[in-house]
Tab-separated table of C-alpha atoms in Angstrom:
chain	number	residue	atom	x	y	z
A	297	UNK	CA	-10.605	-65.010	-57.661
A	298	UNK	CA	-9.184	-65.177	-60.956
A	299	UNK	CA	-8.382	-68.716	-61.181
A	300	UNK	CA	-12.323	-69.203	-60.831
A	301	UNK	CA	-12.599	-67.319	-63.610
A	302	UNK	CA	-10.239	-69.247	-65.721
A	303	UNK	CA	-12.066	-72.477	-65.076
A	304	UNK	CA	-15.826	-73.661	-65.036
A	305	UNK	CA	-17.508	-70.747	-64.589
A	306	UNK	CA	-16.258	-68.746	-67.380
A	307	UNK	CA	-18.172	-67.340	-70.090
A	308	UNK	CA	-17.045	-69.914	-72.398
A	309	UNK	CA	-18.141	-72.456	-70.515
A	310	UNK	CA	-21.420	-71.061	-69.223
A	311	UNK	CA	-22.174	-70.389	-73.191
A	312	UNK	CA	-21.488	-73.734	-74.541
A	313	UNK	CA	-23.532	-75.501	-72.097
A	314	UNK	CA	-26.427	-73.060	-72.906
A	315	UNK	CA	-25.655	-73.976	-76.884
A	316	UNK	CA	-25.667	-77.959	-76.866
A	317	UNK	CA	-29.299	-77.977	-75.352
A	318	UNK	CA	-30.733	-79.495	-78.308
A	319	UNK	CA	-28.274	-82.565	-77.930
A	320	UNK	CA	-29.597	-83.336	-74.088
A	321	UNK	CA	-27.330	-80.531	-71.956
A	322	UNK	CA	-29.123	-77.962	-69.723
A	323	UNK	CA	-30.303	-74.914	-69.854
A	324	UNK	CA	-29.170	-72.400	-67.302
A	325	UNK	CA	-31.893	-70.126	-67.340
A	326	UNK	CA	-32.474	-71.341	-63.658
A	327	UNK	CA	-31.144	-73.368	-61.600
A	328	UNK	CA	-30.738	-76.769	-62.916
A	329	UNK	CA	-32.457	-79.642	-61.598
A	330	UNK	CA	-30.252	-81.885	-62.372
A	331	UNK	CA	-27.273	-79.868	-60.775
A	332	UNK	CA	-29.849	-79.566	-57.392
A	333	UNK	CA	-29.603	-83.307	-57.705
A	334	UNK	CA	-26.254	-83.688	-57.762
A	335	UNK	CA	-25.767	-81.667	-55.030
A	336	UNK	CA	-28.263	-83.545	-52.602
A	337	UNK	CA	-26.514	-86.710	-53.444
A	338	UNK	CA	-22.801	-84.810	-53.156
A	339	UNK	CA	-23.919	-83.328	-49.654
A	340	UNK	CA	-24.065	-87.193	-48.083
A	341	UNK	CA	-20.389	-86.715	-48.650
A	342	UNK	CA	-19.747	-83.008	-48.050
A	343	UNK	CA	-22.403	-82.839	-44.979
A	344	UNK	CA	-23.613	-78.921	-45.292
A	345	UNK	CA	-23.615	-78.526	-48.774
A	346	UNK	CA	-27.460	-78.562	-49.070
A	347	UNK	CA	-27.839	-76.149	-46.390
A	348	UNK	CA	-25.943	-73.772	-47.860
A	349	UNK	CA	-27.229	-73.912	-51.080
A	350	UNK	CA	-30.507	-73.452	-49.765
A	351	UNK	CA	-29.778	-70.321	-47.735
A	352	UNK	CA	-28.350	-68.848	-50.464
A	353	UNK	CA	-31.197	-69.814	-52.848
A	354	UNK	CA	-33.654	-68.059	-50.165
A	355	UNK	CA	-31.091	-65.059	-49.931
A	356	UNK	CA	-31.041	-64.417	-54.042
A	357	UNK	CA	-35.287	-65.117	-54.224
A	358	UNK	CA	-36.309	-62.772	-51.511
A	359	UNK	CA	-38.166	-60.129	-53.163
A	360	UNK	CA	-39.890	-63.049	-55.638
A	361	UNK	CA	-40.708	-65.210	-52.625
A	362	UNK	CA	-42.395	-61.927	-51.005
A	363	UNK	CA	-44.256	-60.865	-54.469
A	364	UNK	CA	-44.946	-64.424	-54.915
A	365	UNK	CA	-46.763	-64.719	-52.023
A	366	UNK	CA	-48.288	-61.918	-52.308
A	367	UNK	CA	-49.620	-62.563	-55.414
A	368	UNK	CA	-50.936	-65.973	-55.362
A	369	UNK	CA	-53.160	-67.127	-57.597
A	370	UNK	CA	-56.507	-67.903	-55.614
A	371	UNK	CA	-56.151	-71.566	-53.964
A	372	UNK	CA	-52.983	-72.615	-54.997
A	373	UNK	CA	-48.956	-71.742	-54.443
A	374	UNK	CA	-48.844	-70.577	-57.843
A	375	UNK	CA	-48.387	-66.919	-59.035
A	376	UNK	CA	-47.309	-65.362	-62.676
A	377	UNK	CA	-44.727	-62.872	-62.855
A	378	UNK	CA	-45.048	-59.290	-65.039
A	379	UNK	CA	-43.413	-61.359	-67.892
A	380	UNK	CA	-46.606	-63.693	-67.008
A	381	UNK	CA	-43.970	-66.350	-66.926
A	382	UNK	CA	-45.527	-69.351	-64.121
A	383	UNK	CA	-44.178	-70.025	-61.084
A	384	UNK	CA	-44.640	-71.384	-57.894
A	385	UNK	CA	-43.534	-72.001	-54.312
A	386	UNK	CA	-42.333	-74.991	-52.484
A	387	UNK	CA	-40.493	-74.734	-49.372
A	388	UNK	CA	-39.981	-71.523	-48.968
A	389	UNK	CA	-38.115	-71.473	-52.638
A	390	UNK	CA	-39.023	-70.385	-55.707
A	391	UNK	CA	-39.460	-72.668	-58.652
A	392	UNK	CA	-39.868	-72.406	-62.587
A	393	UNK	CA	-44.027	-73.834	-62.899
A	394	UNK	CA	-42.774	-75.370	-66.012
A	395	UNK	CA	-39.150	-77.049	-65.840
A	396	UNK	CA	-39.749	-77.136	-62.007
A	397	UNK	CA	-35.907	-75.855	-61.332
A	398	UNK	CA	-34.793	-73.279	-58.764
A	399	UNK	CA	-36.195	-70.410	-60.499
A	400	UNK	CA	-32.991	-67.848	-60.001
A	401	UNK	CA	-30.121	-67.918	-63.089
A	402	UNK	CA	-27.055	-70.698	-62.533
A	403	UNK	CA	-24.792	-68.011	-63.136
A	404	UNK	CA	-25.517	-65.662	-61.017
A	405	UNK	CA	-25.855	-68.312	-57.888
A	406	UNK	CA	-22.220	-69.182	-58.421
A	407	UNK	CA	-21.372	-65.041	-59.247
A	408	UNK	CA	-23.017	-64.659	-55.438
A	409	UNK	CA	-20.812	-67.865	-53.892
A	410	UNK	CA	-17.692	-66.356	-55.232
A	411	UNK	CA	-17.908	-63.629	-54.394
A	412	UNK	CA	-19.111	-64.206	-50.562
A	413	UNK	CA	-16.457	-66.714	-50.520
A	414	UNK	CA	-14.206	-64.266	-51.340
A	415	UNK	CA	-15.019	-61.470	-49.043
A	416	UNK	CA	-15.122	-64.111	-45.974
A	417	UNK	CA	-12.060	-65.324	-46.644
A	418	UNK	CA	-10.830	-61.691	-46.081
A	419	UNK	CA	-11.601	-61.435	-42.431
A	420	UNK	CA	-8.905	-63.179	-40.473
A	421	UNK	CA	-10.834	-62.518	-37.172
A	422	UNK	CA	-12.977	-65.452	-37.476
A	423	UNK	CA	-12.771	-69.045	-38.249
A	424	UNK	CA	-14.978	-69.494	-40.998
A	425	UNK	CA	-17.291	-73.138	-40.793
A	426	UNK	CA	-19.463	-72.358	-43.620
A	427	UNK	CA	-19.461	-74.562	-46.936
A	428	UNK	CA	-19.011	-72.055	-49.627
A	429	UNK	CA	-15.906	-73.134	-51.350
A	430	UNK	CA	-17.517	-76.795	-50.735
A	431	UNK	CA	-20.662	-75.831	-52.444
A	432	UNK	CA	-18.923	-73.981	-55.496
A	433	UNK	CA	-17.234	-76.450	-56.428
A	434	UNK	CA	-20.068	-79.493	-56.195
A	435	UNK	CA	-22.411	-76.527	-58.590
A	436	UNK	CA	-19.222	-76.599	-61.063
A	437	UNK	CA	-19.192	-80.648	-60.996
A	438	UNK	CA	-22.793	-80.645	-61.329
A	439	UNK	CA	-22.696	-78.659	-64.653
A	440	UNK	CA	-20.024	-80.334	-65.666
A	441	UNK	CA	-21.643	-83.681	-65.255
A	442	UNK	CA	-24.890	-83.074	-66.206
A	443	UNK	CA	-23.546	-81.195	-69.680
A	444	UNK	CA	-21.232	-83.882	-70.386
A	445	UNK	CA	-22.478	-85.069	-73.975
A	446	UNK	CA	-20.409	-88.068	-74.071
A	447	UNK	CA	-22.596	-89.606	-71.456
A	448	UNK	CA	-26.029	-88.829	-72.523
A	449	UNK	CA	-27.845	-90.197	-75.592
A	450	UNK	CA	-29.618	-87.759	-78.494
A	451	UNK	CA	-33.085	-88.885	-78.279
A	452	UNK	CA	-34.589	-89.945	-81.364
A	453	UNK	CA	-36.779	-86.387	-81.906
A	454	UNK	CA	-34.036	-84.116	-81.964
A	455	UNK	CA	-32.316	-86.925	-84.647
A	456	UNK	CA	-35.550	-86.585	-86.780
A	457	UNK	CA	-35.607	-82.907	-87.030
A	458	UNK	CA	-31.990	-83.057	-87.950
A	459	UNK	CA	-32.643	-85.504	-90.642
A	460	UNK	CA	-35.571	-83.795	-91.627
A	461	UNK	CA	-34.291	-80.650	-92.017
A	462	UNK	CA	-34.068	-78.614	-95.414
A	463	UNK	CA	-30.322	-77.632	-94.196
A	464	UNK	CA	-27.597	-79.883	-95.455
A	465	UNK	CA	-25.763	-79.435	-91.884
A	466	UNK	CA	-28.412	-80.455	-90.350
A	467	UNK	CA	-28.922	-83.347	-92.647
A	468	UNK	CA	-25.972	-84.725	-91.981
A	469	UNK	CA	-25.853	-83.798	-88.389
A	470	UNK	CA	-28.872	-86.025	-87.857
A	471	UNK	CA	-26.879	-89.065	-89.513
A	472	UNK	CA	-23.911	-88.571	-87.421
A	473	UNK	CA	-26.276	-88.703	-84.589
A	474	UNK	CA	-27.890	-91.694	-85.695
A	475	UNK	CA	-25.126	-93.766	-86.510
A	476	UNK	CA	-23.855	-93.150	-82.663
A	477	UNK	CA	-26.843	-94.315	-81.699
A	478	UNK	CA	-26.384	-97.451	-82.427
Protein backbone atom coordinates (compact mmCIF):
# COMPACT_ATOMS: atom_id res chain seq x y z
CA UNK A 1 0.00 0.00 0.00
CA UNK A 2 2.87 2.14 0.27
CA UNK A 3 4.26 1.85 -3.08
CA UNK A 4 0.81 3.51 -4.20
CA UNK A 5 1.64 6.09 -2.20
CA UNK A 6 5.02 6.70 -3.60
CA UNK A 7 3.69 6.98 -7.11
CA UNK A 8 0.67 8.80 -8.86
CA UNK A 9 -1.48 9.32 -6.28
CA UNK A 10 0.64 11.16 -3.94
CA UNK A 11 0.12 14.49 -2.67
CA UNK A 12 2.66 15.87 -4.88
CA UNK A 13 1.22 14.73 -7.68
CA UNK A 14 -2.45 15.28 -6.90
CA UNK A 15 -1.23 19.11 -6.10
CA UNK A 16 0.58 19.86 -9.20
CA UNK A 17 -2.08 18.73 -11.42
CA UNK A 18 -4.55 20.93 -9.41
CA UNK A 19 -1.76 23.97 -9.94
CA UNK A 20 -1.12 23.87 -13.87
CA UNK A 21 -4.96 24.38 -14.55
CA UNK A 22 -4.46 27.62 -16.08
CA UNK A 23 -2.04 25.99 -18.75
CA UNK A 24 -4.94 23.31 -19.96
CA UNK A 25 -4.54 20.40 -16.98
CA UNK A 26 -7.61 19.42 -14.87
CA UNK A 27 -9.06 20.19 -12.04
CA UNK A 28 -9.78 17.47 -9.55
CA UNK A 29 -12.46 18.92 -7.73
CA UNK A 30 -14.58 16.00 -9.26
CA UNK A 31 -14.13 13.51 -11.18
CA UNK A 32 -12.57 14.36 -14.39
CA UNK A 33 -14.21 14.02 -17.57
CA UNK A 34 -11.57 13.54 -19.39
CA UNK A 35 -10.16 10.71 -17.04
CA UNK A 36 -14.09 9.08 -17.36
CA UNK A 37 -13.10 9.14 -20.99
CA UNK A 38 -10.15 7.50 -20.84
CA UNK A 39 -11.43 4.94 -18.95
CA UNK A 40 -14.45 4.05 -21.35
CA UNK A 41 -12.02 3.83 -24.14
CA UNK A 42 -9.31 1.76 -21.71
CA UNK A 43 -12.25 -0.67 -20.65
CA UNK A 44 -12.51 -2.05 -24.58
CA UNK A 45 -9.18 -3.38 -23.50
CA UNK A 46 -9.55 -4.14 -19.79
CA UNK A 47 -13.37 -5.47 -20.23
CA UNK A 48 -14.90 -4.50 -16.54
CA UNK A 49 -13.24 -1.48 -15.92
CA UNK A 50 -16.36 0.70 -16.54
CA UNK A 51 -18.41 -1.37 -14.39
CA UNK A 52 -16.47 -1.00 -11.66
CA UNK A 53 -15.94 2.43 -11.79
CA UNK A 54 -19.46 2.94 -11.93
CA UNK A 55 -20.37 0.89 -8.86
CA UNK A 56 -18.05 2.57 -7.01
CA UNK A 57 -19.12 6.04 -8.25
CA UNK A 58 -22.84 4.99 -7.08
CA UNK A 59 -21.28 3.57 -3.74
CA UNK A 60 -19.30 7.11 -2.83
CA UNK A 61 -22.71 9.38 -4.17
CA UNK A 62 -25.32 7.60 -2.20
CA UNK A 63 -26.52 10.02 0.23
CA UNK A 64 -26.27 12.96 -2.76
CA UNK A 65 -28.10 10.71 -5.21
CA UNK A 66 -30.89 10.23 -2.34
CA UNK A 67 -30.93 14.18 -1.36
CA UNK A 68 -30.70 14.83 -4.95
CA UNK A 69 -33.64 13.23 -5.71
CA UNK A 70 -35.26 14.30 -3.17
CA UNK A 71 -34.75 17.64 -3.81
CA UNK A 72 -35.32 18.18 -7.38
CA UNK A 73 -35.91 21.20 -8.72
CA UNK A 74 -39.62 21.15 -10.13
CA UNK A 75 -39.52 19.46 -13.80
CA UNK A 76 -36.14 18.74 -14.27
CA UNK A 77 -33.13 16.27 -12.82
CA UNK A 78 -31.54 19.18 -11.43
CA UNK A 79 -31.17 20.06 -7.68
CA UNK A 80 -28.70 22.71 -5.74
CA UNK A 81 -26.83 21.63 -2.87
CA UNK A 82 -26.62 23.76 0.75
CA UNK A 83 -23.46 25.36 -0.85
CA UNK A 84 -26.23 26.14 -3.71
CA UNK A 85 -23.58 24.69 -5.92
CA UNK A 86 -25.80 22.98 -9.30
CA UNK A 87 -26.05 19.66 -9.95
CA UNK A 88 -27.80 17.10 -11.57
CA UNK A 89 -28.54 13.43 -12.24
CA UNK A 90 -27.92 11.18 -15.12
CA UNK A 91 -27.94 7.57 -14.78
CA UNK A 92 -28.25 7.04 -11.56
CA UNK A 93 -24.84 9.28 -10.98
CA UNK A 94 -24.27 12.42 -9.85
CA UNK A 95 -22.80 15.13 -11.98
CA UNK A 96 -21.23 18.75 -11.53
CA UNK A 97 -24.38 21.07 -13.57
CA UNK A 98 -21.51 23.10 -14.68
CA UNK A 99 -18.23 21.10 -15.78
CA UNK A 100 -20.63 18.08 -16.21
CA UNK A 101 -17.91 15.60 -14.39
CA UNK A 102 -18.67 12.88 -11.85
CA UNK A 103 -19.48 15.15 -9.13
CA UNK A 104 -17.42 13.17 -6.13
CA UNK A 105 -13.43 14.40 -5.56
CA UNK A 106 -10.63 12.32 -7.85
CA UNK A 107 -8.86 11.77 -4.81
CA UNK A 108 -10.92 10.36 -2.75
CA UNK A 109 -12.32 7.76 -5.62
CA UNK A 110 -8.82 6.38 -5.87
CA UNK A 111 -8.37 6.76 -1.61
CA UNK A 112 -11.73 4.30 -1.73
CA UNK A 113 -10.09 1.79 -4.65
CA UNK A 114 -7.02 1.42 -2.59
CA UNK A 115 -8.07 0.86 0.01
CA UNK A 116 -10.91 -1.87 -0.99
CA UNK A 117 -8.25 -3.29 -3.05
CA UNK A 118 -6.33 -3.65 -0.24
CA UNK A 119 -8.63 -5.17 2.24
CA UNK A 120 -9.81 -7.83 -0.57
CA UNK A 121 -6.66 -8.81 -1.25
CA UNK A 122 -6.50 -9.83 2.49
CA UNK A 123 -9.02 -12.60 2.38
CA UNK A 124 -7.40 -15.68 0.96
CA UNK A 125 -10.79 -17.56 1.10
CA UNK A 126 -11.98 -16.29 -2.11
CA UNK A 127 -10.82 -15.80 -5.57
CA UNK A 128 -11.26 -12.33 -6.18
CA UNK A 129 -12.72 -11.43 -10.14
CA UNK A 130 -13.29 -7.88 -9.53
CA UNK A 131 -11.27 -5.06 -11.49
CA UNK A 132 -9.97 -2.90 -8.77
CA UNK A 133 -6.29 -2.99 -9.24
CA UNK A 134 -7.36 -2.80 -13.14
CA UNK A 135 -9.35 0.28 -12.57
CA UNK A 136 -6.66 2.09 -10.28
CA UNK A 137 -4.35 2.00 -12.39
CA UNK A 138 -6.37 3.15 -15.84
CA UNK A 139 -7.67 6.46 -13.13
CA UNK A 140 -3.71 7.00 -12.55
CA UNK A 141 -3.04 6.84 -16.54
CA UNK A 142 -5.94 8.93 -17.07
CA UNK A 143 -4.54 11.80 -14.89
CA UNK A 144 -1.48 11.30 -16.05
CA UNK A 145 -2.50 11.68 -19.63
CA UNK A 146 -4.90 14.14 -19.48
CA UNK A 147 -2.34 16.52 -17.19
CA UNK A 148 0.43 15.91 -19.43
CA UNK A 149 1.35 19.61 -20.57
CA UNK A 150 3.66 18.59 -23.19
CA UNK A 151 0.76 17.39 -25.22
CA UNK A 152 -1.77 20.05 -24.92
CA UNK A 153 -1.56 23.58 -26.35
CA UNK A 154 -2.03 27.04 -24.04
CA UNK A 155 -4.90 28.56 -25.70
CA UNK A 156 -4.47 31.96 -26.78
CA UNK A 157 -6.66 33.61 -23.58
CA UNK A 158 -4.68 32.33 -20.91
CA UNK A 159 -1.41 33.73 -23.24
CA UNK A 160 -3.16 37.20 -23.27
CA UNK A 161 -3.70 37.53 -19.64
CA UNK A 162 -0.14 36.51 -19.16
CA UNK A 163 1.05 39.11 -21.50
CA UNK A 164 -1.24 41.47 -20.21
CA UNK A 165 -0.48 41.24 -16.89
CA UNK A 166 1.06 44.11 -14.62
CA UNK A 167 3.48 41.20 -13.15
CA UNK A 168 6.80 40.88 -14.86
CA UNK A 169 6.51 36.88 -14.37
CA UNK A 170 3.67 36.86 -15.88
CA UNK A 171 4.86 39.03 -18.67
CA UNK A 172 7.27 36.95 -19.61
CA UNK A 173 5.43 33.80 -18.91
CA UNK A 174 2.97 34.80 -21.61
CA UNK A 175 5.99 35.17 -24.19
CA UNK A 176 7.40 31.89 -23.37
CA UNK A 177 4.00 30.62 -24.05
CA UNK A 178 3.68 32.32 -27.18
CA UNK A 179 6.78 31.59 -28.74
CA UNK A 180 5.85 27.64 -28.18
CA UNK A 181 3.02 28.27 -29.86
CA UNK A 182 4.30 28.60 -32.83
Amino acid sequence: MLKNYLELDNVSFLFGSGSSIHLGAVAIRNFPLEVETYILEKDKIIAGIKAELITTIKGLQAETLNYGTANFIPGTNQFSDSRSWKFYIEDDMVRDFGSKEIAVEYEKVLNFLIAKDYVLSQDKSTVRTDKISELIMAIKEGLFVVCNLETKSVSQVVINKKKSSTYEKDVEQGKLLGACRT
